[in-house]
Coordinates of C-alpha atoms in Angstrom, one line a residue:
Chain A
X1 CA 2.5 13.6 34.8
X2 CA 0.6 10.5 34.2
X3 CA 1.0 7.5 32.1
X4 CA -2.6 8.7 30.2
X5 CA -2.4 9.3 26.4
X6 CA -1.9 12.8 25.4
X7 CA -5.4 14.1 24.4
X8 CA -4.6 15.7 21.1
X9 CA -4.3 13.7 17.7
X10 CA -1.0 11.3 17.6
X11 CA -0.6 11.3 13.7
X12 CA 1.5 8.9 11.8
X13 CA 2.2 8.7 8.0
X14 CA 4.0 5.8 6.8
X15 CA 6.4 5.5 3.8
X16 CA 7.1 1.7 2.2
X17 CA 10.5 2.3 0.4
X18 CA 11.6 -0.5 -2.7
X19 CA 11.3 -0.8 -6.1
X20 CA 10.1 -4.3 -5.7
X21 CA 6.2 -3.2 -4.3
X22 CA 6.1 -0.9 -7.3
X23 CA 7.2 -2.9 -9.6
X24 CA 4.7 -5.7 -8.0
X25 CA 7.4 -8.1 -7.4
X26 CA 6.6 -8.2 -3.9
X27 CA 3.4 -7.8 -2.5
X28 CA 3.1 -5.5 0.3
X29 CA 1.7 -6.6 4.1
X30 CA 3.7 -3.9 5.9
X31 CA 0.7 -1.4 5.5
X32 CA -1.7 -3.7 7.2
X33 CA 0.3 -4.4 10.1
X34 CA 1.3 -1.0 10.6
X35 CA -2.3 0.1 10.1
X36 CA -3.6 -2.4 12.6
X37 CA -0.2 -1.2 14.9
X38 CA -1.4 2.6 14.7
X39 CA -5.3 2.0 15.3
X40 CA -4.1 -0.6 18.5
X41 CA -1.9 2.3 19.9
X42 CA -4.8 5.4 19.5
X43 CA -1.9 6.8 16.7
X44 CA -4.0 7.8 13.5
X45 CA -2.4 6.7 10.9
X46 CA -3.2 9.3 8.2
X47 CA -0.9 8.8 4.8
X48 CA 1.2 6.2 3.4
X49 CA 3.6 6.9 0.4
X50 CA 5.1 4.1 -1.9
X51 CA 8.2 5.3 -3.4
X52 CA 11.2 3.6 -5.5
X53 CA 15.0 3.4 -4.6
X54 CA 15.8 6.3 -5.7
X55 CA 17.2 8.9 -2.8
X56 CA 15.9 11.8 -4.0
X57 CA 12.1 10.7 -3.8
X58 CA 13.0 9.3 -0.5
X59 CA 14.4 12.2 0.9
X60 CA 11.1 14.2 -0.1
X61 CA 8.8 11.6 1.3
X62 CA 10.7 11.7 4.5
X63 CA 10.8 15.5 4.9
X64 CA 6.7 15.9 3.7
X65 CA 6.1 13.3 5.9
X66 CA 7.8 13.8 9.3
X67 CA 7.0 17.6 9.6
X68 CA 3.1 16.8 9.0
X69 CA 2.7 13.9 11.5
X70 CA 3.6 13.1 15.1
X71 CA 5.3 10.2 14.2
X72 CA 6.9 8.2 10.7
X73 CA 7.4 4.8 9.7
X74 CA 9.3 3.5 7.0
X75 CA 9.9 0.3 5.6
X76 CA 12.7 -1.1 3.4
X77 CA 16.2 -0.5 2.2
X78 CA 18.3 -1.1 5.4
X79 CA 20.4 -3.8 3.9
X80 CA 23.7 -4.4 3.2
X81 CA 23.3 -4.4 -1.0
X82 CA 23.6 -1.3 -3.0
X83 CA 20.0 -0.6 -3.6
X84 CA 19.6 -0.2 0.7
X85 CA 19.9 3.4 1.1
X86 CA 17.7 4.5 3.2
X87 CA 20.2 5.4 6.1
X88 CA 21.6 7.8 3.3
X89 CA 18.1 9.5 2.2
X90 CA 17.4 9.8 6.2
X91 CA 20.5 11.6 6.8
X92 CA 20.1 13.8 4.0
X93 CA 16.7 14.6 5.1
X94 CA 17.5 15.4 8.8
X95 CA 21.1 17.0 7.2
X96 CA 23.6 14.8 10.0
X97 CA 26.9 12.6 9.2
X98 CA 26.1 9.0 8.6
X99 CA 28.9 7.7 10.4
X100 CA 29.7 4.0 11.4
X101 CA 27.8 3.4 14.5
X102 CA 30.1 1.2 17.0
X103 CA 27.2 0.2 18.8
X104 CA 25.6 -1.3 15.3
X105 CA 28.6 -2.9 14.2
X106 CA 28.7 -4.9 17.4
X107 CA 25.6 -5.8 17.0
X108 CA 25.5 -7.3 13.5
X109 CA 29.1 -8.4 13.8
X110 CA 28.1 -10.7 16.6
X111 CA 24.9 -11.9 15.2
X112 CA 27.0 -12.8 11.9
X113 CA 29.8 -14.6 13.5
X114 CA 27.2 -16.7 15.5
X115 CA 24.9 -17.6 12.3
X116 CA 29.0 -18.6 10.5
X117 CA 28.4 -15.5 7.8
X118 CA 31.6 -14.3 6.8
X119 CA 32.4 -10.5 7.7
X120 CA 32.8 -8.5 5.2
X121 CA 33.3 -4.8 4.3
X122 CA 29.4 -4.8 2.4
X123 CA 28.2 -5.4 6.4
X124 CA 29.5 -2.2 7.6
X125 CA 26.6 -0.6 5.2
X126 CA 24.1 -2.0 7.9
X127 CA 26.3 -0.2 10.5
X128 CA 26.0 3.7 8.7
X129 CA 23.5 5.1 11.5
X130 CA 22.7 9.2 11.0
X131 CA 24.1 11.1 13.5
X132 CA 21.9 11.4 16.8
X133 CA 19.6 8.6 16.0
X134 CA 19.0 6.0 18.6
X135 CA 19.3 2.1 17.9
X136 CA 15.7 -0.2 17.4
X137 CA 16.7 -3.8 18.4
X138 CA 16.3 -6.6 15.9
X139 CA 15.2 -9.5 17.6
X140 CA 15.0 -11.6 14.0
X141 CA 18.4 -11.2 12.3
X142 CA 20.7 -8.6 14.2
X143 CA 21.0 -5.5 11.8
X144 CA 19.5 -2.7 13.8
X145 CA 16.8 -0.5 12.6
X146 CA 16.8 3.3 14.1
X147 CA 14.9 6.3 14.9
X148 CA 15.9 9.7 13.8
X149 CA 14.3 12.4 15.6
X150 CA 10.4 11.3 14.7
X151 CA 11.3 8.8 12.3
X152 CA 11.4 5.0 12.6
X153 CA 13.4 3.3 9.8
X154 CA 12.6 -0.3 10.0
X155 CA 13.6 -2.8 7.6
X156 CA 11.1 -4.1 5.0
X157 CA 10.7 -8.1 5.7
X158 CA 7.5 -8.7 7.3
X159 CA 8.5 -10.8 10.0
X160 CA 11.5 -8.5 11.0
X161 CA 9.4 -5.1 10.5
X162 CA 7.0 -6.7 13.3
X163 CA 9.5 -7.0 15.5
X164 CA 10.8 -3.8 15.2
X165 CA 7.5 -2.4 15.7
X166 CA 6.9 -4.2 19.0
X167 CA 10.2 -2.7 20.4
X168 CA 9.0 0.6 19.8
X169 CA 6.2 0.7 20.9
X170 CA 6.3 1.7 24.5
X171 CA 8.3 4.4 23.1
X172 CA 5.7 6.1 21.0
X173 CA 3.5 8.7 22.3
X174 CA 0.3 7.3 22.0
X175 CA -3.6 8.8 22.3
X176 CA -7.2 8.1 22.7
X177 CA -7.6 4.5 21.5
X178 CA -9.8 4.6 18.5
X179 CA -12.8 2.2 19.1
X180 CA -14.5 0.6 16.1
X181 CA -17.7 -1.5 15.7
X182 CA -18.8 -3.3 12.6
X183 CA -22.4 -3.9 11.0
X184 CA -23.2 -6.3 8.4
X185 CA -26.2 -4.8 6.0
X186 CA -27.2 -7.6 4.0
X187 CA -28.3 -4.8 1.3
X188 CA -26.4 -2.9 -0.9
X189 CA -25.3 0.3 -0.8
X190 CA -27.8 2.4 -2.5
X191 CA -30.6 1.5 -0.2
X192 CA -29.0 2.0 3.5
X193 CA -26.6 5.4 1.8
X194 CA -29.7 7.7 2.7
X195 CA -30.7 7.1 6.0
X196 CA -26.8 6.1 6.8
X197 CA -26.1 10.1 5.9
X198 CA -28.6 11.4 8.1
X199 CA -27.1 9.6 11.2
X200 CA -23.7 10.7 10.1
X201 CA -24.7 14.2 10.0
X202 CA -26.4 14.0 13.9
X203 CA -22.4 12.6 14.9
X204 CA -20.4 14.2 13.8
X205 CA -17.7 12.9 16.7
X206 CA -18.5 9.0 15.2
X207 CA -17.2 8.3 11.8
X208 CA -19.0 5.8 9.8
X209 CA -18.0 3.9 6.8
X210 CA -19.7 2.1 4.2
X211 CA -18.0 -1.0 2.9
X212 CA -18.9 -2.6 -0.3
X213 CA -18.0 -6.3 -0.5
X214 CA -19.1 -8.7 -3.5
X215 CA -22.1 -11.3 -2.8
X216 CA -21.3 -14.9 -4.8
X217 CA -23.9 -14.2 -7.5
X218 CA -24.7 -17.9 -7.5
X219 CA -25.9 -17.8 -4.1
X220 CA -27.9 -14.5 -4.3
X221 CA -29.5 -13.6 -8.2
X222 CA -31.4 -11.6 -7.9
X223 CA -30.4 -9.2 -5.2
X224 CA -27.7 -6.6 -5.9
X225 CA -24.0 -8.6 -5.8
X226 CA -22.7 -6.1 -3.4
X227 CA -23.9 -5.6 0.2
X228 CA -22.9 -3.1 2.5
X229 CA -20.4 -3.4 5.5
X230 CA -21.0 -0.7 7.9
X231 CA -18.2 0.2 10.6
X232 CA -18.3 3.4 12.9
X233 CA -15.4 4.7 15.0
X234 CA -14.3 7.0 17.7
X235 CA -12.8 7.8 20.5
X236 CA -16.3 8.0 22.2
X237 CA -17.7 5.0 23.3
X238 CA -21.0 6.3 24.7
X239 CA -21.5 8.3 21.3
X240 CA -20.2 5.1 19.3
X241 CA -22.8 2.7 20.9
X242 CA -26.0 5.4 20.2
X243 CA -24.7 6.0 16.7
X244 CA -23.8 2.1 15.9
X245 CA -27.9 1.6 17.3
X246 CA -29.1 4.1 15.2
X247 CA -27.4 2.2 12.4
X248 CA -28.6 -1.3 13.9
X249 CA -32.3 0.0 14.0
X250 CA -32.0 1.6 10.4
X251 CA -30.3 -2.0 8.9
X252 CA -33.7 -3.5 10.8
X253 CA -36.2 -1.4 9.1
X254 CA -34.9 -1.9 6.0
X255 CA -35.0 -5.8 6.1
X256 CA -38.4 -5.6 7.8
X257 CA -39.2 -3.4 4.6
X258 CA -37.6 -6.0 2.2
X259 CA -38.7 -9.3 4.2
X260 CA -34.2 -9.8 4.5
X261 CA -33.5 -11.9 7.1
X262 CA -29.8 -11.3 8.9
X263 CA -29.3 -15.3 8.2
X264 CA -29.2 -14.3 4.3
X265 CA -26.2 -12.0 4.7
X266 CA -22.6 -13.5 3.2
X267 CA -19.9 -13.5 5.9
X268 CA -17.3 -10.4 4.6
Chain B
X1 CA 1.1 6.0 -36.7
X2 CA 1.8 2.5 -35.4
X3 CA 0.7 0.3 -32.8
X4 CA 4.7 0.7 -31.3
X5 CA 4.7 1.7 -27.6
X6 CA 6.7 5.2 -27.0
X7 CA 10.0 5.0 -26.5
X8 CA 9.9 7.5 -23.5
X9 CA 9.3 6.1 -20.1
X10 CA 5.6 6.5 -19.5
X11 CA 5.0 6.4 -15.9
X12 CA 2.1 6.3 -13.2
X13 CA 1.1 7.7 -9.9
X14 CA -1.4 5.6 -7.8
X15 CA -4.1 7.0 -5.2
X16 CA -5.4 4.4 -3.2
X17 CA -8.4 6.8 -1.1
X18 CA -10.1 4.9 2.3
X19 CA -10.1 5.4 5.8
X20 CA -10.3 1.8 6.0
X21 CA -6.9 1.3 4.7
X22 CA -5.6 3.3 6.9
X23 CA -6.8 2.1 10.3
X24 CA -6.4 -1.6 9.3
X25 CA -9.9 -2.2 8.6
X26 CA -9.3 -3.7 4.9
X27 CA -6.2 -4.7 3.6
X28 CA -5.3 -3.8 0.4
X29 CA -5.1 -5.8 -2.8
X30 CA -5.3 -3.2 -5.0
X31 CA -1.5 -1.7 -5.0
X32 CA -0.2 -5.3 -6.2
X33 CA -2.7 -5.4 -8.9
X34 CA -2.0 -1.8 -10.6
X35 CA 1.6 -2.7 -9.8
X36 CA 1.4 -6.1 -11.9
X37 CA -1.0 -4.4 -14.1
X38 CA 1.8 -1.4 -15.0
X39 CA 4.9 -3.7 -15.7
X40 CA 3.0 -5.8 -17.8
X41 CA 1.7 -2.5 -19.5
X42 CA 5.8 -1.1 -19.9
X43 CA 3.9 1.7 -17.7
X44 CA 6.6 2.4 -14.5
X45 CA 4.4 3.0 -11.7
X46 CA 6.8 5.3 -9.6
X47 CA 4.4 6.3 -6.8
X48 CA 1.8 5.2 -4.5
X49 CA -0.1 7.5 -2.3
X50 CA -2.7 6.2 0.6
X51 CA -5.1 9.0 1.6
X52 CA -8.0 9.5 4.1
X53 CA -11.7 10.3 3.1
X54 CA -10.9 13.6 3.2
X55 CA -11.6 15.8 0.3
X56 CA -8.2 17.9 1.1
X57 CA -6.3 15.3 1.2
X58 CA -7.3 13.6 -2.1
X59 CA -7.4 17.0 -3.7
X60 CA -3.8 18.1 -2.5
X61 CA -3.0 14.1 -3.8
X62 CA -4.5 14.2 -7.1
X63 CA -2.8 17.2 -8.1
X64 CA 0.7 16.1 -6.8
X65 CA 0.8 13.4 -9.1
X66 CA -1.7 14.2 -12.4
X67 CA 1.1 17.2 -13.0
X68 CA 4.3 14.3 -12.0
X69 CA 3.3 11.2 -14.2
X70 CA 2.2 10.1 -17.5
X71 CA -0.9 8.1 -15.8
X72 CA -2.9 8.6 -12.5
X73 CA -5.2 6.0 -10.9
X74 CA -7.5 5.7 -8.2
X75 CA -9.0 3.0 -6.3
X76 CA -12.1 3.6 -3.8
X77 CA -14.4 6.2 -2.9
X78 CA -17.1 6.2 -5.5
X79 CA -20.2 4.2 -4.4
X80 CA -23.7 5.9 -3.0
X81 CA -22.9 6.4 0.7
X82 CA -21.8 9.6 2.5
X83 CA -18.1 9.0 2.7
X84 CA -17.7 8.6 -1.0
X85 CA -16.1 11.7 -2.2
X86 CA -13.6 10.7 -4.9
X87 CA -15.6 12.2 -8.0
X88 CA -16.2 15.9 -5.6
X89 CA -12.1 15.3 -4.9
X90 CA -11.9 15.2 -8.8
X91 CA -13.8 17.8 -9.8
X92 CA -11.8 20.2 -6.9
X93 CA -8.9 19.1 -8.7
X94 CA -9.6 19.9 -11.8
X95 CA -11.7 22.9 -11.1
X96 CA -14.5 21.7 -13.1
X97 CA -18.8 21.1 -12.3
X98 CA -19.6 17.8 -11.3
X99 CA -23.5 17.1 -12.7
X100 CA -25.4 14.6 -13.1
X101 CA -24.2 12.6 -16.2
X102 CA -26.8 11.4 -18.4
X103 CA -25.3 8.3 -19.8
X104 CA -23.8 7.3 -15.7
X105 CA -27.7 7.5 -14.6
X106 CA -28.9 5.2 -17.5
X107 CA -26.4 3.0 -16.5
X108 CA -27.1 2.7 -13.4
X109 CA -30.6 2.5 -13.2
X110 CA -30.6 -0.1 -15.7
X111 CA -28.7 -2.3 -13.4
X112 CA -30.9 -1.5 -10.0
X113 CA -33.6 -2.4 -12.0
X114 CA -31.9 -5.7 -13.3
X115 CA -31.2 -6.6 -9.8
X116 CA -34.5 -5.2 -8.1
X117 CA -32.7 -2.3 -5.9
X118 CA -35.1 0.6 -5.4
X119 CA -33.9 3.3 -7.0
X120 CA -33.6 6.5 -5.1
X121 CA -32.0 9.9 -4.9
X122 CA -28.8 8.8 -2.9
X123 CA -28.4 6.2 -6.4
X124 CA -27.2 9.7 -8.0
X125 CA -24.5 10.4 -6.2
X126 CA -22.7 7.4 -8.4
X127 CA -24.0 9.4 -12.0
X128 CA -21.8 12.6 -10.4
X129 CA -19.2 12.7 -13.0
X130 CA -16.5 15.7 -13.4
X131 CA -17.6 17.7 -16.5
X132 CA -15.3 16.6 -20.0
X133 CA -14.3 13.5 -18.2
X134 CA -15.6 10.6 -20.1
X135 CA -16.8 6.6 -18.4
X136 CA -15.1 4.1 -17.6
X137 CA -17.8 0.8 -17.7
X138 CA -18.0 -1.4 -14.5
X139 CA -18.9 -5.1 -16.2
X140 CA -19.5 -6.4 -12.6
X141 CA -21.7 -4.3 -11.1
X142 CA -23.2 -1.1 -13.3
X143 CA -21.7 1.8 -11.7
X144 CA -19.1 3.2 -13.6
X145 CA -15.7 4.6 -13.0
X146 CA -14.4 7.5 -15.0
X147 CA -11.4 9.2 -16.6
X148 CA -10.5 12.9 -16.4
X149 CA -7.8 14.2 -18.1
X150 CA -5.2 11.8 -17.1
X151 CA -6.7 10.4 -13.8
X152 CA -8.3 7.3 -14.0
X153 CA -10.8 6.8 -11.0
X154 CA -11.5 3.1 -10.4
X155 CA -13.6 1.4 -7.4
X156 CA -11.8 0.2 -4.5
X157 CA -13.8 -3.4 -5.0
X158 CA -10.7 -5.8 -5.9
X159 CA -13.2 -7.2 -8.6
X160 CA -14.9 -4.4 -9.6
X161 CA -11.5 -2.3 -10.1
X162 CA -9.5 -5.4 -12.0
X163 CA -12.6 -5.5 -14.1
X164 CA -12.1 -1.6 -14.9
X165 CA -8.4 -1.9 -15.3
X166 CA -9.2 -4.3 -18.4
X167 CA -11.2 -2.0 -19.8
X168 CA -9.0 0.9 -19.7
X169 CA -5.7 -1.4 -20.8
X170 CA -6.9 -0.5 -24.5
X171 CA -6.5 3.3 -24.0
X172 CA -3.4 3.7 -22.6
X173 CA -0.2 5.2 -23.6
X174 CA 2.0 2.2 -23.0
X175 CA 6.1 1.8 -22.6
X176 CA 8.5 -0.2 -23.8
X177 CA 8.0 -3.7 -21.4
X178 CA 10.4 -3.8 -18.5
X179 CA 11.7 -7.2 -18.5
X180 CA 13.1 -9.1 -15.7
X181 CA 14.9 -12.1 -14.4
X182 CA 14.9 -13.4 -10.8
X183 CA 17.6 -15.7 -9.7
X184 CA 17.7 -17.0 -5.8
X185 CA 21.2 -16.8 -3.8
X186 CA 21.2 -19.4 -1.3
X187 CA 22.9 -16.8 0.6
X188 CA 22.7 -14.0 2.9
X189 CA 22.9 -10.4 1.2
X190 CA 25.8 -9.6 3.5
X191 CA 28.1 -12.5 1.5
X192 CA 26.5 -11.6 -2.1
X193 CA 26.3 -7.7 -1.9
X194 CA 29.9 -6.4 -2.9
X195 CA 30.3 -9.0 -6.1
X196 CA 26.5 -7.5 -6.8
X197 CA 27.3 -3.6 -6.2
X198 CA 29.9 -4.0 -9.1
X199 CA 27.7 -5.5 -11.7
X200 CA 25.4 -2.8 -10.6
X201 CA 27.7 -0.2 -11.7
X202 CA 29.1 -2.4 -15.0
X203 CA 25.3 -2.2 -15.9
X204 CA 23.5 0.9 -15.6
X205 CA 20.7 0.6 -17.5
X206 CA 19.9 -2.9 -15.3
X207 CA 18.1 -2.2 -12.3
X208 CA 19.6 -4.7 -9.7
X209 CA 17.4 -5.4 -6.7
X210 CA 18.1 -8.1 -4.3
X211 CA 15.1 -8.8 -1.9
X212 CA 15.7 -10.6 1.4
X213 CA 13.6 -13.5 2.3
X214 CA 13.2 -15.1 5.8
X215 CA 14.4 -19.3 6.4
X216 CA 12.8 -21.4 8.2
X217 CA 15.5 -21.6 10.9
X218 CA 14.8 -24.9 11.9
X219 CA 15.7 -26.5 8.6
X220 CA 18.9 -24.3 8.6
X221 CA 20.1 -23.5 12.2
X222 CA 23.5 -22.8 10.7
X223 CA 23.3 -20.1 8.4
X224 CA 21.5 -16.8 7.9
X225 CA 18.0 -17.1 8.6
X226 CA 17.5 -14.4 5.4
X227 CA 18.6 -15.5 2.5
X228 CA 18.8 -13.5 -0.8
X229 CA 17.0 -13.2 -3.9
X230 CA 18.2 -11.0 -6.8
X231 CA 15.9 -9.1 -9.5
X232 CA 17.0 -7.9 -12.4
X233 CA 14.9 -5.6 -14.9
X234 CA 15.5 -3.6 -17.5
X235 CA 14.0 -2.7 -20.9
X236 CA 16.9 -3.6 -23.1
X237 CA 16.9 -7.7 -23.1
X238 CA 20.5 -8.4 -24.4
X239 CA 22.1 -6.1 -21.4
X240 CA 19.5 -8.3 -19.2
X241 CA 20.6 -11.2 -19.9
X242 CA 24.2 -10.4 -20.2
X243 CA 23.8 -8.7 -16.7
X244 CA 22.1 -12.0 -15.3
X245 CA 24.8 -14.3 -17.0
X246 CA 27.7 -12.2 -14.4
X247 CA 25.3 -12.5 -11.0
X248 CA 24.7 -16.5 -12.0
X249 CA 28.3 -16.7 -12.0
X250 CA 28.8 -14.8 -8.8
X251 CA 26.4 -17.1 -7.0
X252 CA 28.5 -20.3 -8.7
X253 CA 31.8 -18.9 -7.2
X254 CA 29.7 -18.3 -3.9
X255 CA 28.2 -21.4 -3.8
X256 CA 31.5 -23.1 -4.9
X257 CA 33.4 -21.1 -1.7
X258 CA 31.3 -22.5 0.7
X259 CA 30.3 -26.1 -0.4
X260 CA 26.4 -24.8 -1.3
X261 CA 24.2 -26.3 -3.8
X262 CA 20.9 -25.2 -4.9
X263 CA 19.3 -27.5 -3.6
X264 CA 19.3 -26.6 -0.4
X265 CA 17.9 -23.6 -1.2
X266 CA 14.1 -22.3 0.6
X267 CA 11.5 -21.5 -2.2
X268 CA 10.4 -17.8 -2.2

C-alpha cells in the first residue's frame, strides 16, 4: 500500500559460520556491522549463533533460526575450498537440489578471467546455488552470495559481507526505526541502579540500559573504577525524550548530592 | 591422578547476554578472548550464542548448551541495575533459590567502602548467587562472578571478565592442546583449493581451513584482490607437521606455475 515500515516487530537472528572465530583465529566484526545494519533498518536483531564447519550444526542453526525470525543472516563458508559448505547446509535445511547456477558461474567466471585467475573445476563450488534462491551481487570479488527463502548467506570477509548487506537492503522488510539516546553517569552503577529501576518500571515502552565501562584508576582513586553508561531506546520518540529527562534529572541529583561535576566523567 | 589433560575432547559453549550487543551499541571483545582463552586451554569452544536481556531467552540458552558441552561461560549481565538478570537466568536454569550469599555481600561491601560508594539495597542484587554454586573473585573491581554446575558466569567488562577467566584457568578440565600452523598462499582460494581438498582427505585428523583475506588492489591490480591463507590444527603434532610439509609444497608448485614469490605477498 505504502512504502511505510510494517508496524509489527521485523526480527532477525544472525548466524557467523567458521571454525576460525571459534577457534579465535580470526576475530569477528561481522556481528557489529550487522548489528549496527539491523538497528539502522528498524530490524531487531534478536540472536546470533557462532558455529564450526561442520554441516550438521549448520543445518540446525539455520532451521532454529529462520523459523523464529523475520529474517537471517549468515556469514562465512561460500568459498571455493572444502571447508565452504554453507550452500550445502542451506540446501539441506530448506531440503532443494544444489545445482550449478548458470547465472553464478557467469558471474565468477567473468570476474576470474578479468582479475587472470585460472578457471578451474574448485570455482564451480562458488556456483552450487540451492534451488529457488535468488542471487545477492558481489560488488568486491564476483562470487555471489544468495537468499533462500528468508535467509541471506553472505560470505564472511568483512569488506565483502558489507557489500552484500548494502545490496539487500532495500529488499528487506523493514519496521519502526529504533531510536536510541545515550547518558554518561559519571557514577557507578550501584548508586544510579535504584532510582534508574523506578523510571524503567513507569516506561515500560523505553528500554534502558546500564553500561559499565572502566575509569583509568590513575585518574580517579578514590571513586569506584567503573561508571555507568546509560542508553534508552524505542520506537517512541515522545516517550524516549521524557524517559531519557527523567534519567538526565536523576544523573543531576545524584552529582549535586556528591558535589560530581559532568567535566569529571571519562569519555566511554 | 596426574596433572595429564583428558584425552577426550573437552568442549565449551559460550553465552555472551546484552541487548547492547545486539543493536550495535558495544562491540564485542569478549568472543575472541574466550576463543583464545579455550585453544590455549585444549578446551574446543564449539558454540557461541548471543542473547537479549531477556530471562527466556538466556534460560532456553543456558540449558541448550550446559546439557551439549563440557564447559559453559557467560559474559554480561551481572552488575546492580535493573537489566542485570544473568544470576535470576541461572537460578531458572538450574531450578534452584537465588539468596543473598553471605561471602558475595562481604565482598562487596568491602570494596564500596574501599572506594567510598554508598552502599545501598540495589548493591545486593550483585550478592544474588544461585544456591550450591560457588564464587568466582573479580580482582578488578569486587563483585564477583560465579560458577554453577558447569556454567561459569563472568561480567561482560573486557577487563573485569579476562581478569575472571584467569582465575577460573586453574579449575578447569582441560584437553589435549590443539596445535596449529598458518602458512599464507599468495594466491586466490579458487587456484589453491583442489590441491588443498586432497590433503584434506589424506589427513583426517588435520583440520584444514583456508581463510580469505582482502589485497590492497592498488598494489596488485592484476591478480585476485583475496588472497588465501591456510590453517592447519590438529592435536597430534607429527600428522601436523607432516600435513603442513604437503600444502608448503603445493604453494611451491603454485608459486613456481605462475612466476610468484613470497615476497610479494600482503601481510595478514
Amino acid at each position: 500500500m505504502s512504502a511505510t515500515p510494517t508496524s509489527n516487530p521485523v526480527t532477525a537472528g544472525m548466524l557467523v559460520i567458521g571454525d576460525e572465530i571459534l577457534s579465535g583465529r580470526t576475530k569477528d566484526k561481522n556481528i557489529g556491522t550487522v548489528a549496527d545494519f539491523c538497528t539502522e533498518m528498524g530490524i531487531e536483531l534478536r540472536e546470533v549463533r557462532v558455529v564450526a564447519d561442520e554441516t550438521d550444526d549448520i543445518v540446525a542453526a539455520i532451521n532454529a533460526l529462520r523459523t523464529r525470525y523475520t529474517h537471517v543472516f549468515t556469514t562465512g563458508g561460500i568459498g571455493p575450498t572444502h571447508d565452504d559448505i554453507t550452500a550445502d547446509a542451506v540446501a539441506m535445511a530448506f531440503e532443494v537440489a544444489l545445482p550449478i547456477n548458470d547465472e553464478a558461474r557467469e558471474i565468477i567466471e567473468t570476474r576470474l578471467r578479468k582479475v587472470n585467475v585460472e578457471i578451474n573445476p574448485s570455482v564451480l563450488r562458488m556456483a552450487r546455488i540451492p534451488e529457488g534462491a535468488t542471487l545477492i551481487a558481489n560488488p568486491v570479488s564476483g562470487a555471489p552470495g544468495f537468499r533462500m527463502g528468508n535467509v541471506h548467506v553472505m560470505a564472511g570477509v568483512p569488506k565483502i559481507m558489507q557489500a552484500m548487506l548494502n545490496e539487500i537492503a532495500k529488499t528487506l522488510t523493514s519496521g519502526r526505526k529504533m531510536l536510541s539516546r545515550e547518558l554518561p553517569c559519571g557514577v557507578g552503577e550501584s548508586t544510579v541502579s535504584t532510582g534508574l529501576g523506578e523510571i524503567q518500571t513507569e516506561y515500560p515502552a523505553v528500554k534502558i540500559g546500564s553500561y559499565p565501562q572502566m575509569v583509568n584508576p590513575q585518574r580517579d582513586p578514590d571513586v569506584a573504577p567503573v561508571y555507568a553508561y546509560i542508553a534508552l531506546r524505542s520506537t517512541n520518540e515522545a516517550l524516549l525524550d521524557e524517559a531519557t529527562a527523567k534519567v538526565k534529572a536523576l544523573i543531576d541529583r545524584l552529582h549535586a548530592e556528591k558535589g560530581i561535576t559532568l567535566s569529571e566523567e571519562p569519555k566511554p
